[in-house]
Short mmCIF file of C-alpha atoms and ligand atoms in Angstrom, two decimals:
data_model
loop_
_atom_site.label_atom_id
_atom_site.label_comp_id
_atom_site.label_asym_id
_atom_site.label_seq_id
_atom_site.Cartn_x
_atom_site.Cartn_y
_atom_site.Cartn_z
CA UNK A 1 142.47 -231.27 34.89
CA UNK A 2 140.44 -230.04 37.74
CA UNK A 3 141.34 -226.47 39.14
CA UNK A 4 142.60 -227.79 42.60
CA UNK A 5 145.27 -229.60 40.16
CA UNK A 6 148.96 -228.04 40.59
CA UNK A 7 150.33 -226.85 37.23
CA UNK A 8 153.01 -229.43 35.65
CA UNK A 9 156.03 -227.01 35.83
CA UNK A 10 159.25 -227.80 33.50
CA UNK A 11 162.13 -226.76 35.46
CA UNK A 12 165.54 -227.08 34.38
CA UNK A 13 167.30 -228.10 37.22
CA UNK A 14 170.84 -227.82 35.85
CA UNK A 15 171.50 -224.25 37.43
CA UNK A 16 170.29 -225.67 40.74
CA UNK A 17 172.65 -228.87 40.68
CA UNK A 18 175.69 -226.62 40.11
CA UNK A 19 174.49 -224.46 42.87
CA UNK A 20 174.19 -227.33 45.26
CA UNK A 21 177.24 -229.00 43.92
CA UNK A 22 179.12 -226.07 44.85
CA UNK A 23 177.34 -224.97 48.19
CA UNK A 24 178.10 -228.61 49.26
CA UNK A 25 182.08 -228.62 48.22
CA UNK A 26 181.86 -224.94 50.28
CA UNK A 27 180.86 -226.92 52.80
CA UNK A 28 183.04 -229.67 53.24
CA UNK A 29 185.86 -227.38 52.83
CA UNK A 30 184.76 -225.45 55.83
CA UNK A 31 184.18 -228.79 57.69
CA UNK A 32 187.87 -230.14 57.01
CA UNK A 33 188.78 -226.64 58.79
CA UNK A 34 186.51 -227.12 61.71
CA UNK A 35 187.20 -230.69 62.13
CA UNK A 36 190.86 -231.26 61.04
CA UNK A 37 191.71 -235.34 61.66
CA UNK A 38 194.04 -235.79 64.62
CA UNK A 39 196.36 -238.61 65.47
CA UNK A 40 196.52 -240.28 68.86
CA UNK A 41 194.61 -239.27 72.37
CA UNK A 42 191.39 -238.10 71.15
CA UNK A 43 191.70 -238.79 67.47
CA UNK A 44 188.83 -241.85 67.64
CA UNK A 45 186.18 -238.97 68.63
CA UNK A 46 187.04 -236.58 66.09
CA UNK A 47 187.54 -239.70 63.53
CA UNK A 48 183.68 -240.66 64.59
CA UNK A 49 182.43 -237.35 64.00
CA UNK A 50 184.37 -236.69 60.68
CA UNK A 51 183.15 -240.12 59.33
CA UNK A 52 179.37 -239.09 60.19
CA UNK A 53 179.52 -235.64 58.56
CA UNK A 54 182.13 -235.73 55.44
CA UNK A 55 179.52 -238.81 54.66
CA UNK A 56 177.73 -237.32 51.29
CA UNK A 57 173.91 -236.54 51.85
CA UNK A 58 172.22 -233.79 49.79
CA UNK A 59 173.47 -231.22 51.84
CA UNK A 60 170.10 -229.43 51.40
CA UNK A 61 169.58 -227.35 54.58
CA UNK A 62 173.50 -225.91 54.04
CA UNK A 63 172.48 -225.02 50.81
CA UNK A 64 169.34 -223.21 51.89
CA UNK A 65 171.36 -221.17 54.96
CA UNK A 66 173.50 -219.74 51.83
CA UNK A 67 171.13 -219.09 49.21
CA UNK A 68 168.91 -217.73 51.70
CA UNK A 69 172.23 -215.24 52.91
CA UNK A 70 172.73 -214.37 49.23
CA UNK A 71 169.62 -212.94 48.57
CA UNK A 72 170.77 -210.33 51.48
CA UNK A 73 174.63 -210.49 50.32
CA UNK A 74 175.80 -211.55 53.54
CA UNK A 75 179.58 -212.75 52.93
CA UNK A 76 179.79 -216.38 51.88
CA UNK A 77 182.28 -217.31 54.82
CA UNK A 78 179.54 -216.02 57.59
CA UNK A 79 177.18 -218.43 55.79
CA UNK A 80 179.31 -220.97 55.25
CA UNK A 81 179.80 -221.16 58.87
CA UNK A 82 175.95 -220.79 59.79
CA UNK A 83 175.49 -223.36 57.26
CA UNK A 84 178.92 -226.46 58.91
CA UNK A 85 176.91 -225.52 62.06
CA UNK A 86 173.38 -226.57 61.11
CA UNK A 87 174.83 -229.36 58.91
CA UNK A 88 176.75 -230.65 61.93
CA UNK A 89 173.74 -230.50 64.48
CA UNK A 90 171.64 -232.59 61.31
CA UNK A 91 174.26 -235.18 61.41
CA UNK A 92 174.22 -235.52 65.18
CA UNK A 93 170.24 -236.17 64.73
CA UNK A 94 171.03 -238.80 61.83
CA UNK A 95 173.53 -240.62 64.16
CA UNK A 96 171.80 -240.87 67.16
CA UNK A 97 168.27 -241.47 65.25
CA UNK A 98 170.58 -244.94 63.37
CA UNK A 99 171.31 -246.05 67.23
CA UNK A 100 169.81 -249.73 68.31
CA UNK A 101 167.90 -248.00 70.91
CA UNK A 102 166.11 -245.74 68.19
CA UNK A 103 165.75 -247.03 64.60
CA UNK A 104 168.46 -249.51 65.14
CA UNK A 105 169.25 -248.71 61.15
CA UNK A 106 173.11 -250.05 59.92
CA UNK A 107 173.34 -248.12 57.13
CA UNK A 108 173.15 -244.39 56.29
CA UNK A 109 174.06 -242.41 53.11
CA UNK A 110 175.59 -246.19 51.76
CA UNK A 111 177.77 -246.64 54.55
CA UNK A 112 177.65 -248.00 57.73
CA UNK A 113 176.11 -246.69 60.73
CA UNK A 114 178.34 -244.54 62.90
CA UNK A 115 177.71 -247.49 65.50
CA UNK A 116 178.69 -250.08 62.88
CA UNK A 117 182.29 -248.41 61.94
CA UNK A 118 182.89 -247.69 65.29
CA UNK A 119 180.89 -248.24 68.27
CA UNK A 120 177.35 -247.56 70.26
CA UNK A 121 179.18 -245.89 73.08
CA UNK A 122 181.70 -243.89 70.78
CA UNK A 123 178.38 -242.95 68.28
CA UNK A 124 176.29 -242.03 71.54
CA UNK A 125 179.67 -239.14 71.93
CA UNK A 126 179.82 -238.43 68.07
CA UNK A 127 176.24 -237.44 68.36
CA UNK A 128 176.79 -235.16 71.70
CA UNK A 129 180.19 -233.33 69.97
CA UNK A 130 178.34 -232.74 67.07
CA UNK A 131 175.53 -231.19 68.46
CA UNK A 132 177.95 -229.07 71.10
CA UNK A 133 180.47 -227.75 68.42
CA UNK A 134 177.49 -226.40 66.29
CA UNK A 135 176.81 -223.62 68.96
CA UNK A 136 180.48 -223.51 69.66
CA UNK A 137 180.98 -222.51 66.15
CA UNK A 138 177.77 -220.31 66.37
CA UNK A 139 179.79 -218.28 69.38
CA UNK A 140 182.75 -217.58 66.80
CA UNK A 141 183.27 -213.92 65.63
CA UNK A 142 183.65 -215.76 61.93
CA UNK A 143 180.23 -216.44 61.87
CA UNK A 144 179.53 -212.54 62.60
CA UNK A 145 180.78 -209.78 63.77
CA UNK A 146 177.83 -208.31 65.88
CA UNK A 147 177.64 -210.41 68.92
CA UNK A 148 173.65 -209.81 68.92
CA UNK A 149 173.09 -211.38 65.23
CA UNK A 150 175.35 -214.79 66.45
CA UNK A 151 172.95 -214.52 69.95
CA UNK A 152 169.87 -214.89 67.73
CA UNK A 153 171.27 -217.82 65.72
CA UNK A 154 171.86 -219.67 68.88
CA UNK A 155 168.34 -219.10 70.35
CA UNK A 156 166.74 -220.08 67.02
CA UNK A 157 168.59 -223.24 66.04
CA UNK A 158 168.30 -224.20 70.02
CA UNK A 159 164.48 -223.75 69.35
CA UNK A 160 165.02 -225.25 66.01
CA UNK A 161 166.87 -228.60 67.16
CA UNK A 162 165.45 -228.54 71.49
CA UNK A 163 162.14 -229.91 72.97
CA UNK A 164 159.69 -228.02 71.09
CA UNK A 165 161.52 -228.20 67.75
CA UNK A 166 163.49 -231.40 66.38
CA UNK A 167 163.72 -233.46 69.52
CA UNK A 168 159.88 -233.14 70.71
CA UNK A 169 159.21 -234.34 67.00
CA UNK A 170 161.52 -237.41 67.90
CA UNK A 171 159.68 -238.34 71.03
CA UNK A 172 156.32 -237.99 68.42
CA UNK A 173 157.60 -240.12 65.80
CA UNK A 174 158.46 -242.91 68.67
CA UNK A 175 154.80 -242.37 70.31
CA UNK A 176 153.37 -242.51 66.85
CA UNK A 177 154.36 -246.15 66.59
CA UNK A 178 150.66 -248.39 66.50
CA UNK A 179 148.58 -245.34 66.50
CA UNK A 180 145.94 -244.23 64.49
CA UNK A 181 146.72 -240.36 63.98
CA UNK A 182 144.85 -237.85 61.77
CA UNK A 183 146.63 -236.04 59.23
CA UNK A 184 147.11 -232.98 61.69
CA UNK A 185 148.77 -235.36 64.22
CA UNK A 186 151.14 -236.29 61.37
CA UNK A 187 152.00 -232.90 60.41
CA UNK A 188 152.95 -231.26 63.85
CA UNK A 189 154.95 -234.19 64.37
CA UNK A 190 156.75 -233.72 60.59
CA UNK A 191 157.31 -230.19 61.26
CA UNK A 192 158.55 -230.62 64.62
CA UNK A 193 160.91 -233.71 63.25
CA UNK A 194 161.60 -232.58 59.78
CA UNK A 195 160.37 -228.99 59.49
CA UNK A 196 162.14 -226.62 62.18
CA UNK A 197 165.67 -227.54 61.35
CA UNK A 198 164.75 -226.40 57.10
CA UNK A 199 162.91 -223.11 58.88
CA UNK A 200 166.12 -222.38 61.02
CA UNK A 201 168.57 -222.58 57.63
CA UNK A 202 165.90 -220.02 55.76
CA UNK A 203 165.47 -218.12 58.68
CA UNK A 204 169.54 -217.90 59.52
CA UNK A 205 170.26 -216.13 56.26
CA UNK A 206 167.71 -213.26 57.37
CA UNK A 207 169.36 -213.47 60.35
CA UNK A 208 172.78 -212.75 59.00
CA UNK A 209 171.27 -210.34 56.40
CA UNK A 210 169.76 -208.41 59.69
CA UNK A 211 166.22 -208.64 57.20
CA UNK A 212 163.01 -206.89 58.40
CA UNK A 213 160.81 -209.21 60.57
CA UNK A 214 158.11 -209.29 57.56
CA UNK A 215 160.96 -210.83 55.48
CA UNK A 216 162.22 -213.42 57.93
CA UNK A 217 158.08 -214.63 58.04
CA UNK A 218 158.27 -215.05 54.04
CA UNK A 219 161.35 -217.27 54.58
CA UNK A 220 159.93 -219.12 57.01
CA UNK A 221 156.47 -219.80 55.69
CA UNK A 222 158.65 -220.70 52.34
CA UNK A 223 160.52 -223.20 54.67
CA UNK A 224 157.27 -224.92 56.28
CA UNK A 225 155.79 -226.10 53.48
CA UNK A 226 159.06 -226.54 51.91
CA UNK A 227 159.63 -228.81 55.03
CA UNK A 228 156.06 -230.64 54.55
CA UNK A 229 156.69 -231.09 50.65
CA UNK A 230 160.18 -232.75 51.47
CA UNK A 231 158.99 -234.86 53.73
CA UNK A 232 155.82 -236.49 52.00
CA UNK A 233 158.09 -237.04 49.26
CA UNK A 234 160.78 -239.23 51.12
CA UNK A 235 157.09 -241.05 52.37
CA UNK A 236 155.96 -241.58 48.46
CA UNK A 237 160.05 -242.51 47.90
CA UNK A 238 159.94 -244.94 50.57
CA UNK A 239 156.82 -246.92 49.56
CA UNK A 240 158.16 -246.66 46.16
CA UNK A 241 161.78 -247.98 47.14
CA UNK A 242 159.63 -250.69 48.87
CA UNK A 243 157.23 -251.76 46.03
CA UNK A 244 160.46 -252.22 43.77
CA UNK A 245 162.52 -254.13 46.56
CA UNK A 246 160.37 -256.46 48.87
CA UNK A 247 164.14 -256.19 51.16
CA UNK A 248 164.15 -252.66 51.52
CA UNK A 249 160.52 -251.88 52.70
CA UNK A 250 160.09 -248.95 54.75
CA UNK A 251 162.91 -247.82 56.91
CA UNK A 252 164.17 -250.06 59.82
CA UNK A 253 162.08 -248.74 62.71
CA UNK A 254 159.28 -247.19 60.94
CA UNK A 255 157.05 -249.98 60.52
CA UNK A 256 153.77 -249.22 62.02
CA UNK A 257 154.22 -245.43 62.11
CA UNK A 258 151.85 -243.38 60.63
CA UNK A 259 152.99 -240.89 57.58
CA UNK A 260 151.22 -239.00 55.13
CA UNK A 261 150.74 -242.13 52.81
CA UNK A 262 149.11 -243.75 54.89
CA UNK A 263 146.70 -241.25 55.85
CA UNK A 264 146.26 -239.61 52.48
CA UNK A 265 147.38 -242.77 49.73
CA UNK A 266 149.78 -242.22 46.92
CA UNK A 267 147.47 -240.22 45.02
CA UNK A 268 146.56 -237.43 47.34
CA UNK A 269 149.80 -237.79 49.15
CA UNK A 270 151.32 -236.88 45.74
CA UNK A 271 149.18 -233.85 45.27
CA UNK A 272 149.68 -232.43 48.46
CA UNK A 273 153.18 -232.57 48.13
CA UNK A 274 152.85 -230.41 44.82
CA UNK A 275 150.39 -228.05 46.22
CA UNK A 276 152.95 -227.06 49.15
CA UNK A 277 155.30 -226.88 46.73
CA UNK A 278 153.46 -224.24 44.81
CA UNK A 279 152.58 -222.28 48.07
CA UNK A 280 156.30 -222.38 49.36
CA UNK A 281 156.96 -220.57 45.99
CA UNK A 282 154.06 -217.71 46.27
CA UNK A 283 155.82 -217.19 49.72
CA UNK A 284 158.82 -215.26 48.03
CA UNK A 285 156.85 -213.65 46.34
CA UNK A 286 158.10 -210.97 47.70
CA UNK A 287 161.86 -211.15 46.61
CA UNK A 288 163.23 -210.62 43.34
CA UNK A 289 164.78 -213.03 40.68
CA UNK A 290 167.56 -213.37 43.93
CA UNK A 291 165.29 -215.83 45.40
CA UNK A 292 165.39 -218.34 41.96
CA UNK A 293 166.99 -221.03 43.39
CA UNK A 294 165.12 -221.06 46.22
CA UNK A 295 162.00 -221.32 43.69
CA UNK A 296 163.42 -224.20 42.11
CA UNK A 297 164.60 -226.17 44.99
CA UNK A 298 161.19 -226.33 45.94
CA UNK A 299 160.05 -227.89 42.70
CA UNK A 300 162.95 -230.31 42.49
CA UNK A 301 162.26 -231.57 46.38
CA UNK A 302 158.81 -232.78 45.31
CA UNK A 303 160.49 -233.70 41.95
CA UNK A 304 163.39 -235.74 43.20
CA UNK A 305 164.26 -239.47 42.62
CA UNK A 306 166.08 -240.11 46.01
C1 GRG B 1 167.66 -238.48 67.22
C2 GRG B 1 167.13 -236.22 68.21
C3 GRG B 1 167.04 -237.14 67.10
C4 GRG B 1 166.39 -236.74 65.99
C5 GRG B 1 166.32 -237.50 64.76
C6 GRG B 1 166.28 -236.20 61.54
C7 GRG B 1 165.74 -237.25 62.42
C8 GRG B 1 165.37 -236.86 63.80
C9 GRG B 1 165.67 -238.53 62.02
C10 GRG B 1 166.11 -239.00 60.67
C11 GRG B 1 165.21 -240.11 60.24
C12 GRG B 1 164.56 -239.79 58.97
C13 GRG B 1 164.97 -240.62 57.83
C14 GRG B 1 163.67 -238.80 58.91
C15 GRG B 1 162.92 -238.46 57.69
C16 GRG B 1 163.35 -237.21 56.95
C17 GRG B 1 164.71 -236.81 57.19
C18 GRG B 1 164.91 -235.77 58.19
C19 GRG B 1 165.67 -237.40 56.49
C20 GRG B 1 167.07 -237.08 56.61
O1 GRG B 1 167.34 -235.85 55.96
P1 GRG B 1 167.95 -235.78 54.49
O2 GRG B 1 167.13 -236.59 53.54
O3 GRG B 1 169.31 -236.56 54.74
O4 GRG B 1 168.20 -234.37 54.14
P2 GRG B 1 170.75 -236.32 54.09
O5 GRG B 1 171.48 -237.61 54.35
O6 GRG B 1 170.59 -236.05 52.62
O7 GRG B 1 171.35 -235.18 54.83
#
């Protein structure tokens, strides 16, 4: 094995699966409350937006807003509203990015499209009252009592989800389409896309903790290549997925984009993932053994089978 080789760590993910079993029921609990069903006037909206975010998914960036609070033993009801809001804003990107006029994709998380169940015009408002409520349940005392900690969460995930975070990475990936980009192309438009929504739900439990600026870097620079890792593993899973099932290659939309495979190959692609893996863990280094799951997340993202 040559020295630039990451070391084959054996993880036993069991502890983390409970963990993120039981951040995610946390979670849908506190969506239920935020998003009760209604009947009549109205209730098609709030049935859209219920059906597009009580949907399954892996629930990872709630899960990282509340380990990341627990490590500064912020109350689990601040984080679990931190975490509905960031979850929320996710699923807006998810329904909007499945639209015909984006990646024009029918399916998502096994189910049909929000557009499919319902309609284009009612997914197109799904997508805007998910991403509104998320800052209106930022606003809410619940989600802390100092009025200058719930300020900061709104300017970061704004940053996070706006122009120069999520959204400019949208406008990337479309622009990418045909183009020959070098890796560093790839991977502003990955962090943009992918990567600023994972730093916000690190960075959020610092936030809520009040944490020293020095800590709130470690999080984040965990979170970046945390972000990276992720997402040249759902590359490697996709051209899997697509060498097993000729039907299923690449996602609707993405043919002729760029991604790390491309650039790199499976082999190097593979690496990389491992070696930002690694790094994302010598980021906390600075925390004690209340950073574990953390640690392991970031070996079962580049670990994963879906
Ligand atoms: C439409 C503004 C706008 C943005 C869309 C997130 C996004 C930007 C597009 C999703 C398309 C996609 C498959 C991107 C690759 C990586 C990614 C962000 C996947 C979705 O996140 P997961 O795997 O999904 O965490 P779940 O369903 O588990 O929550």
């Amino acid at each position: 094995m040559s020295n630039n080789m990451p070391q084959l760590k054996l993880v036993n993910f069991s502890r983390l699966h409970k963990a993120l079993a039981d951040s995610a029921q946390a979670l849908n609990e506190e969506i239920n409350r935020l998003l009760p069903s209604q009947e009549g006037i109205g209730a098609r909206l709030i049935e859209s937006m219920r059906y597009s975010s009580l949907n399954g998914g892996k629930r990872l960036r709630p899960f990282l807003v509340m380990t990341a609070a627990d490590i500064f033993s912020v109350s689990p009801s601040c984080a679990v509203n931190v975490a509905a809001a960031l979850e929320l804003l996710h699923c807006y990107s998810l329904v909007h990015d499945d639209l015909p006029s984006m990646d024009n994709s029918d399916l998502r998380r096994g189910k049909p499209s929000c557009h499919v169940e319902f309609d284009e015009a009612t997914a197109i408002l799904a997508g805007d009252g998910l991403l509104t409520y998320a800052f209106e349940i930022l606003t809410h005392p619940r989600t802390h009592s100092d009025p200058a900690v719930r300020v900061e969460l709104i300017r970061r995930l704004s940053q996070a989800a706006g122009p120069y975070g999520m959204v400019g990475g949208q406008m990337l990936d479309i622009e990418s389409e045909n183009k020959e980009w070098s890796i560093g192309a790839v991977t502003r438009l990955q962090r943009l896309k992918t990567g600023e929504l994972f730093a916000f739900a690190c960075e959020a439990g610092a936030i809520l903790g009040k944490a020293p600026q020095p800590i709130r870097n470690a999080l984040l620079a965990y979170a970046h290549d945390l972000g990276l890792a992720f997402q040249i593993t759902d590359d490697l899973l996709d051209v899997e997925a697509s060498t097993n099932d000729k039907k299923h290659a690449r996602r609707l939309g993405d043919e002729g984009k760029p991604t790390f495979v491309s650039i790199l190959g499976l082999e190097k692609a593979r690496l990389q993932a491992n070696i930002l893996a690694d790094q994302a863990i010598s980021h906390l280094d600075v925390f004690d053994s209340s950073a574990d799951l953390l640690r392991d997340l970031a070996r079962f993202i580049v670990e994963r089978e879906s």
